[in-house]
CSV table of C-alpha atoms in Angstrom, one decimal:
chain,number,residue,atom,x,y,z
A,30,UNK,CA,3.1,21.3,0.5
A,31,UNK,CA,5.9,19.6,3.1
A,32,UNK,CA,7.1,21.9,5.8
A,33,UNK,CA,9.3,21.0,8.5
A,34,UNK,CA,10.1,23.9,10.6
A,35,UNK,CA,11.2,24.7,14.3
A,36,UNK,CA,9.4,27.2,16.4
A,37,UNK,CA,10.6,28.4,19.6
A,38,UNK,CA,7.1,28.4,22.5
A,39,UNK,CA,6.2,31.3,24.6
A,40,UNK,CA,9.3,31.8,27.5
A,41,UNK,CA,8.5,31.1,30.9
A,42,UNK,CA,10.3,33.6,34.0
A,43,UNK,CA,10.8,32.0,37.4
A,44,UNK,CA,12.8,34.1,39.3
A,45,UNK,CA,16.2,35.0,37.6
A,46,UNK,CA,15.5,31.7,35.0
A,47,UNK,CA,13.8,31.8,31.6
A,48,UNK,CA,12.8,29.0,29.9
A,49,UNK,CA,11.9,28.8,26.4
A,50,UNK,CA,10.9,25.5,25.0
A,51,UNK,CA,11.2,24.6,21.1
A,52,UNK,CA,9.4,22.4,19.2
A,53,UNK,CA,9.3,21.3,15.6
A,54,UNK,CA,6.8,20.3,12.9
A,55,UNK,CA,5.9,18.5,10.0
A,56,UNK,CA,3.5,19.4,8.0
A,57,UNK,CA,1.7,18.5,5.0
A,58,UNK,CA,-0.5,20.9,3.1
A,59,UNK,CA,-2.8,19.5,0.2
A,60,UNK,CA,-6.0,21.3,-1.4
A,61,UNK,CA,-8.2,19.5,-0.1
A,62,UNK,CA,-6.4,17.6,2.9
A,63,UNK,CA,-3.8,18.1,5.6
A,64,UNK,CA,-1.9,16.4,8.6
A,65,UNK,CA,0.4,17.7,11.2
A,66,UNK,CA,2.9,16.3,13.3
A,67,UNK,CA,4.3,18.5,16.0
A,68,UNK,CA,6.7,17.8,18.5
A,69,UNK,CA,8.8,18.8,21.8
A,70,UNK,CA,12.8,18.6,20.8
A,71,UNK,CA,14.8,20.6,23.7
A,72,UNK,CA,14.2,23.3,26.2
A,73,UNK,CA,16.7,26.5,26.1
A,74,UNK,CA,17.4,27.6,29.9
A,75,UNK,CA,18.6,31.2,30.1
A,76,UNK,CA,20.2,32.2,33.6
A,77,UNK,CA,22.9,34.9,34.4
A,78,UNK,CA,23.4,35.3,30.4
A,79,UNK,CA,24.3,31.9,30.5
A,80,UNK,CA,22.1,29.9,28.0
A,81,UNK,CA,21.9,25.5,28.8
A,82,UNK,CA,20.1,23.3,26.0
A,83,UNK,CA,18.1,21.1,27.1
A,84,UNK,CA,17.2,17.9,24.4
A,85,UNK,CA,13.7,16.2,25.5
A,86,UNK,CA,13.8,12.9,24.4
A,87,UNK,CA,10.8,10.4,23.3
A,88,UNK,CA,11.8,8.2,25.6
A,89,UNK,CA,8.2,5.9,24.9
A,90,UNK,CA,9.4,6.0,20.8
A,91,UNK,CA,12.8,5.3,21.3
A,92,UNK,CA,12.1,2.3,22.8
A,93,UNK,CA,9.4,1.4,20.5
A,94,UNK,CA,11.9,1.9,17.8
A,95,UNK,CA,14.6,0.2,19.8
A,96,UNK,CA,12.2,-3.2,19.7
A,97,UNK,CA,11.5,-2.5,16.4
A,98,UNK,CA,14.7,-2.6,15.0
A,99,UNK,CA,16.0,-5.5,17.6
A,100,UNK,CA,13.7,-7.9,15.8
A,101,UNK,CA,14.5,-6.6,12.5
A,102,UNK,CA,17.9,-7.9,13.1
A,103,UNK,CA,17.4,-10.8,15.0
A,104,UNK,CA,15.3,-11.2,11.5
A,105,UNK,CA,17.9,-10.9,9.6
A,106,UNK,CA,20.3,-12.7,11.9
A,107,UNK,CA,18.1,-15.7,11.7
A,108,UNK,CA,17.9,-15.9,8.2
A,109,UNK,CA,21.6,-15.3,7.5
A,110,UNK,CA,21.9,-18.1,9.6
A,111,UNK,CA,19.6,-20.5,7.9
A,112,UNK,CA,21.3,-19.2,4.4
A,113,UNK,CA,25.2,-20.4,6.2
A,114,UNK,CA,23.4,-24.0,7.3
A,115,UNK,CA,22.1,-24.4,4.0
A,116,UNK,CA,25.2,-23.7,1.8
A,117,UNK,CA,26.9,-26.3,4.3
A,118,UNK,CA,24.1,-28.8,4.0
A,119,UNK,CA,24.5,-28.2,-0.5
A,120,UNK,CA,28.3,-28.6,-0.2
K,22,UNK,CA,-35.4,30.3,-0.3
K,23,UNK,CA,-33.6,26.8,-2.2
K,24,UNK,CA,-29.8,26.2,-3.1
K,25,UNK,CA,-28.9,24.8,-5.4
K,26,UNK,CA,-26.4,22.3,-5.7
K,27,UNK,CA,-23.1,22.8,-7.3
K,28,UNK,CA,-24.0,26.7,-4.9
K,29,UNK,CA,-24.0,24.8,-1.8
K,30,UNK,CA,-20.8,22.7,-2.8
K,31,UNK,CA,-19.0,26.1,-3.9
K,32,UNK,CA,-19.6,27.9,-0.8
K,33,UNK,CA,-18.2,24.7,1.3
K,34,UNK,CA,-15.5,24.6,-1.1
K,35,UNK,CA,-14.7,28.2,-0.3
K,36,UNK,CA,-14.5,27.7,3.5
K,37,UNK,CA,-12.2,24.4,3.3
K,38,UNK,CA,-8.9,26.9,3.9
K,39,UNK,CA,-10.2,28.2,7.2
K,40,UNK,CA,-11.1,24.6,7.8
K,41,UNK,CA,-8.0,23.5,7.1
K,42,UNK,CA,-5.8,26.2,8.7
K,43,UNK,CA,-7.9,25.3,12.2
K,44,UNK,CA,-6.6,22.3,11.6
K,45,UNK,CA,-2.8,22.9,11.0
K,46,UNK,CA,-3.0,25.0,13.9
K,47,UNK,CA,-1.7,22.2,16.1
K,48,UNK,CA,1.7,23.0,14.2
K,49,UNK,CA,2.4,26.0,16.6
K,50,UNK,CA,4.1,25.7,19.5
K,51,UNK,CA,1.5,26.4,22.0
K,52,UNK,CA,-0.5,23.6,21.1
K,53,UNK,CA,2.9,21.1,22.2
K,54,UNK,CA,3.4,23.0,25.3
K,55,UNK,CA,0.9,23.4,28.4
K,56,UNK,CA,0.7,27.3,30.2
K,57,UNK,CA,3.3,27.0,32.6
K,58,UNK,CA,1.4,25.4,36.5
K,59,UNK,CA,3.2,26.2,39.2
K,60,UNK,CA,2.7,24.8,42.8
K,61,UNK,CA,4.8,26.4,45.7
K,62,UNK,CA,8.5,26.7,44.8
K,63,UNK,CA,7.7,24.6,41.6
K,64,UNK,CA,6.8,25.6,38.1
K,65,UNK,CA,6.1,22.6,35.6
K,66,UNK,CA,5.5,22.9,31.8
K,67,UNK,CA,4.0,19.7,30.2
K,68,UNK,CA,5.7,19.1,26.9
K,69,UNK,CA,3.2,16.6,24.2
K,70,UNK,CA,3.2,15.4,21.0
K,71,UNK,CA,0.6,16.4,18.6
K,72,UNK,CA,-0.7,15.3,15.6
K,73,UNK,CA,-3.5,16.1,13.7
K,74,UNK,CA,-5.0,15.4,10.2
K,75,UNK,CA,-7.8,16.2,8.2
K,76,UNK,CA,-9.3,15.8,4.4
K,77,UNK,CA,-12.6,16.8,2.8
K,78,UNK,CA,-14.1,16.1,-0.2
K,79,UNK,CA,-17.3,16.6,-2.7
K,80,UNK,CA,-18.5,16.0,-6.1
K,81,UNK,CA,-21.6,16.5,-7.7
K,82,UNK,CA,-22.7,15.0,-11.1
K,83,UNK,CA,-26.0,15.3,-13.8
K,84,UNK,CA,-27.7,13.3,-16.5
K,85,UNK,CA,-30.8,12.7,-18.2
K,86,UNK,CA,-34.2,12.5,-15.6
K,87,UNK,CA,-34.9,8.3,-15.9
K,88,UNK,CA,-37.9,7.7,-18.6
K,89,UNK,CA,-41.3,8.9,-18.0
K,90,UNK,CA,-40.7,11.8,-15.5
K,91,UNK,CA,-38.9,14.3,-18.0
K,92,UNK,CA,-40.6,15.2,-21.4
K,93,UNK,CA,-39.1,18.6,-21.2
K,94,UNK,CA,-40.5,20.0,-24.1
K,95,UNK,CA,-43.6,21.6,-23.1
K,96,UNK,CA,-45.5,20.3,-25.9
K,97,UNK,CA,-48.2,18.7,-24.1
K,98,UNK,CA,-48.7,21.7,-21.9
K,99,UNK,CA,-49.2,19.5,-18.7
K,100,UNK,CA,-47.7,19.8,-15.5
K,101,UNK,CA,-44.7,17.6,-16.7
K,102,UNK,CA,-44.0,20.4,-19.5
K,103,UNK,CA,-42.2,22.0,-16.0
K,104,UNK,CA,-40.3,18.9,-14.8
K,105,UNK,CA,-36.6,19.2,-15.5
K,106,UNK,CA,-35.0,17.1,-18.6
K,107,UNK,CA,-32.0,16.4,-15.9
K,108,UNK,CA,-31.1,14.9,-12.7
K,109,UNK,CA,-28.3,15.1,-10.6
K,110,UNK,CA,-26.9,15.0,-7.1
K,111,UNK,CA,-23.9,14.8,-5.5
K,112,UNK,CA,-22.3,15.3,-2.0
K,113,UNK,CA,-19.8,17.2,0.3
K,114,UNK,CA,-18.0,15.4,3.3
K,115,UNK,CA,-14.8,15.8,5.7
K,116,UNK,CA,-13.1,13.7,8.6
K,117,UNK,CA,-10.3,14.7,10.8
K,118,UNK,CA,-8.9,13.7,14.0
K,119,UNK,CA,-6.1,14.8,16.7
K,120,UNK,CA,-4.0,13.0,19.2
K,121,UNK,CA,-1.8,14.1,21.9
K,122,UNK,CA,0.5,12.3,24.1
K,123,UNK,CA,2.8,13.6,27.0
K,124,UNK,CA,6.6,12.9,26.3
K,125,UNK,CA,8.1,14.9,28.8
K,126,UNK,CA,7.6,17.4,31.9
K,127,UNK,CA,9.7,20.4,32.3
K,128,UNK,CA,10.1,21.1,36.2
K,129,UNK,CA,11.6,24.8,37.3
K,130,UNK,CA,12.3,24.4,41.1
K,131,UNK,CA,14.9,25.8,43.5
K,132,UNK,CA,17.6,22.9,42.0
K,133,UNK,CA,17.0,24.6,38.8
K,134,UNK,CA,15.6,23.0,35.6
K,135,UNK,CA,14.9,19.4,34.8
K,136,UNK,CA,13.2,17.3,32.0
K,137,UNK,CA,11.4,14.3,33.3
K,138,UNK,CA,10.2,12.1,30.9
K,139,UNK,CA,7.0,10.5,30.9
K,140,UNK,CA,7.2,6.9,29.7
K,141,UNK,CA,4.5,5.5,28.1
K,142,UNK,CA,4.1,1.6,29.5
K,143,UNK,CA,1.2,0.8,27.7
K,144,UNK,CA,2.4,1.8,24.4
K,145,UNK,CA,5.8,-0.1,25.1
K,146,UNK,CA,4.3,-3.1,26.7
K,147,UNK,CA,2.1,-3.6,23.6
K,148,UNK,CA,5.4,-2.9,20.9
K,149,UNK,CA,7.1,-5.7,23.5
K,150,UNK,CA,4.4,-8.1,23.2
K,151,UNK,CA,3.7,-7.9,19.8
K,152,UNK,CA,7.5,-8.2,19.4
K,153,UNK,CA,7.8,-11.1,21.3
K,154,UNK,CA,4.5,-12.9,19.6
K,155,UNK,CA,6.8,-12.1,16.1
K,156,UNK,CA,9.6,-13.9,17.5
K,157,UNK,CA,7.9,-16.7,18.7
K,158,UNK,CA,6.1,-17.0,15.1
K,159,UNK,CA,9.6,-16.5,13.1
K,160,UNK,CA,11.1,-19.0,15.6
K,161,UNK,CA,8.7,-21.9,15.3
K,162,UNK,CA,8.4,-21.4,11.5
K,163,UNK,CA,12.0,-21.8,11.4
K,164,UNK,CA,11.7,-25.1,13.6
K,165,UNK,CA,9.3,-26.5,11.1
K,166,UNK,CA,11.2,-25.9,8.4
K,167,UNK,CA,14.0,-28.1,10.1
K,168,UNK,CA,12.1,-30.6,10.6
K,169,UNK,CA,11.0,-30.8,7.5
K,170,UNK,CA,14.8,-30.6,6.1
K,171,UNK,CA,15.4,-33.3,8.5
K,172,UNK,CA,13.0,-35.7,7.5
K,173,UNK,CA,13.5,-35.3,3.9
């Protein structure tokens, strides 16, 4: 019903380098529904037997995720703030 | 030649795992990465996100014709001795939908291989301004709330 698997895309030659990107995916299987959610996660570079990783990163999500979880704390800043200023104001 | 209709909602029903497997094809890895353009001494590989999702769905239900149309029985011998005793109807329906974004470029060239990403402005200058619309919100409820402590 949940898979999350990595697959390996078809290898590209240029010259003496292959290239063979990798993606992974998450999907959800129901009777009578399903969703996928596939994505690029690194690039293997093969040259000379020598094999470099590549990570490709979401650079758009990160920093979606990076403003999402700023406010989150300047949420929770706030309020622990409020929470300090009232127990002072009680005593 | 008529169907009839829990036939034409069983043969659907039948065909929903192709449906769906077209579907959960965007899980292999050909549909995140582009065939490979290449442009003089340069070869570049687009690299996206996909996502894709799909449900379908049917029913069907029967009951008693409404008064007056069914007798059913035959006794009277009319043409309403042929009318059916039952009713029923029902449906068969399906959405889906697919997006893809580009997250990152894969360039071959003579200085060997790069990732590039692509940055997405719109979609981070519309988390930012949202974000900063939040703030603003939290902010001047908190200033109210001051006040008010204030004044009491």
């Amino acid at each position: 019903m949940l898979r999350l698997t990595t697959t390996a895309g078809q290898p590209t030659t240029v010259g003496d380098v292959t290239v063979t990107p990798e993606a992974r995916a998450f999907v959800v299987r129901l009777p009578f529904a399903g969703f996928v959610w596939n994505w690029p996660t690194a690039v293997h570079v093969q040259r000379a037997g020598e094999v470099q990783h590549l990570r490709i990163v979401d650079v758009s999500r990160v920093a979606q995720l990076g403003l999402l979880a700023a406010t989150l704390l300047l949420v929770l800043l706030g309020r622990g703030v409020d929470a300090r200023r009232k127990e002072k104001r009680d005593d | 030649m008529t169907e009839t209709l829990p036939t034409f909602v069983e043969r659907n029903t039948a065909q929903l795992p192709q449906l769906l497997d077209k579907i959960l094809a965007a899980a292999r890895p050909g549909a995140v990465f582009s065939e490979p353009v290449r442009s003089g001494d340069y070869t570049v590989i687009t690299a996206s996100e996909v996502t894709a999702g799909g449900g379908f769905g049917s029913g069907f239900g029967s009951g008693p014709a409404p008064a007056g149309r069914a007798t059913g029985t035959g006794e009277s011998g009319s043409a309403s001795a042929t009318q059916p005793s039952e009713a029923g109807g029902g449906g068969f329906g399906g959405g889906g939908g697919s997006h893809g974004r580009p997250v990152a470029v894969i360039v071959i060239g003579p200085d060997g291989v790069r990732v590039r990403p692509v940055v997405d402005v719109t979609k981070i200058g519309l988390a930012a301004v949202t974000t900063w619309l939040a703030m603003i919100a939290i902010f001047r409820r908190r200033m109210r709330r001051r006040r008010a402590a204030r004044t009491a």
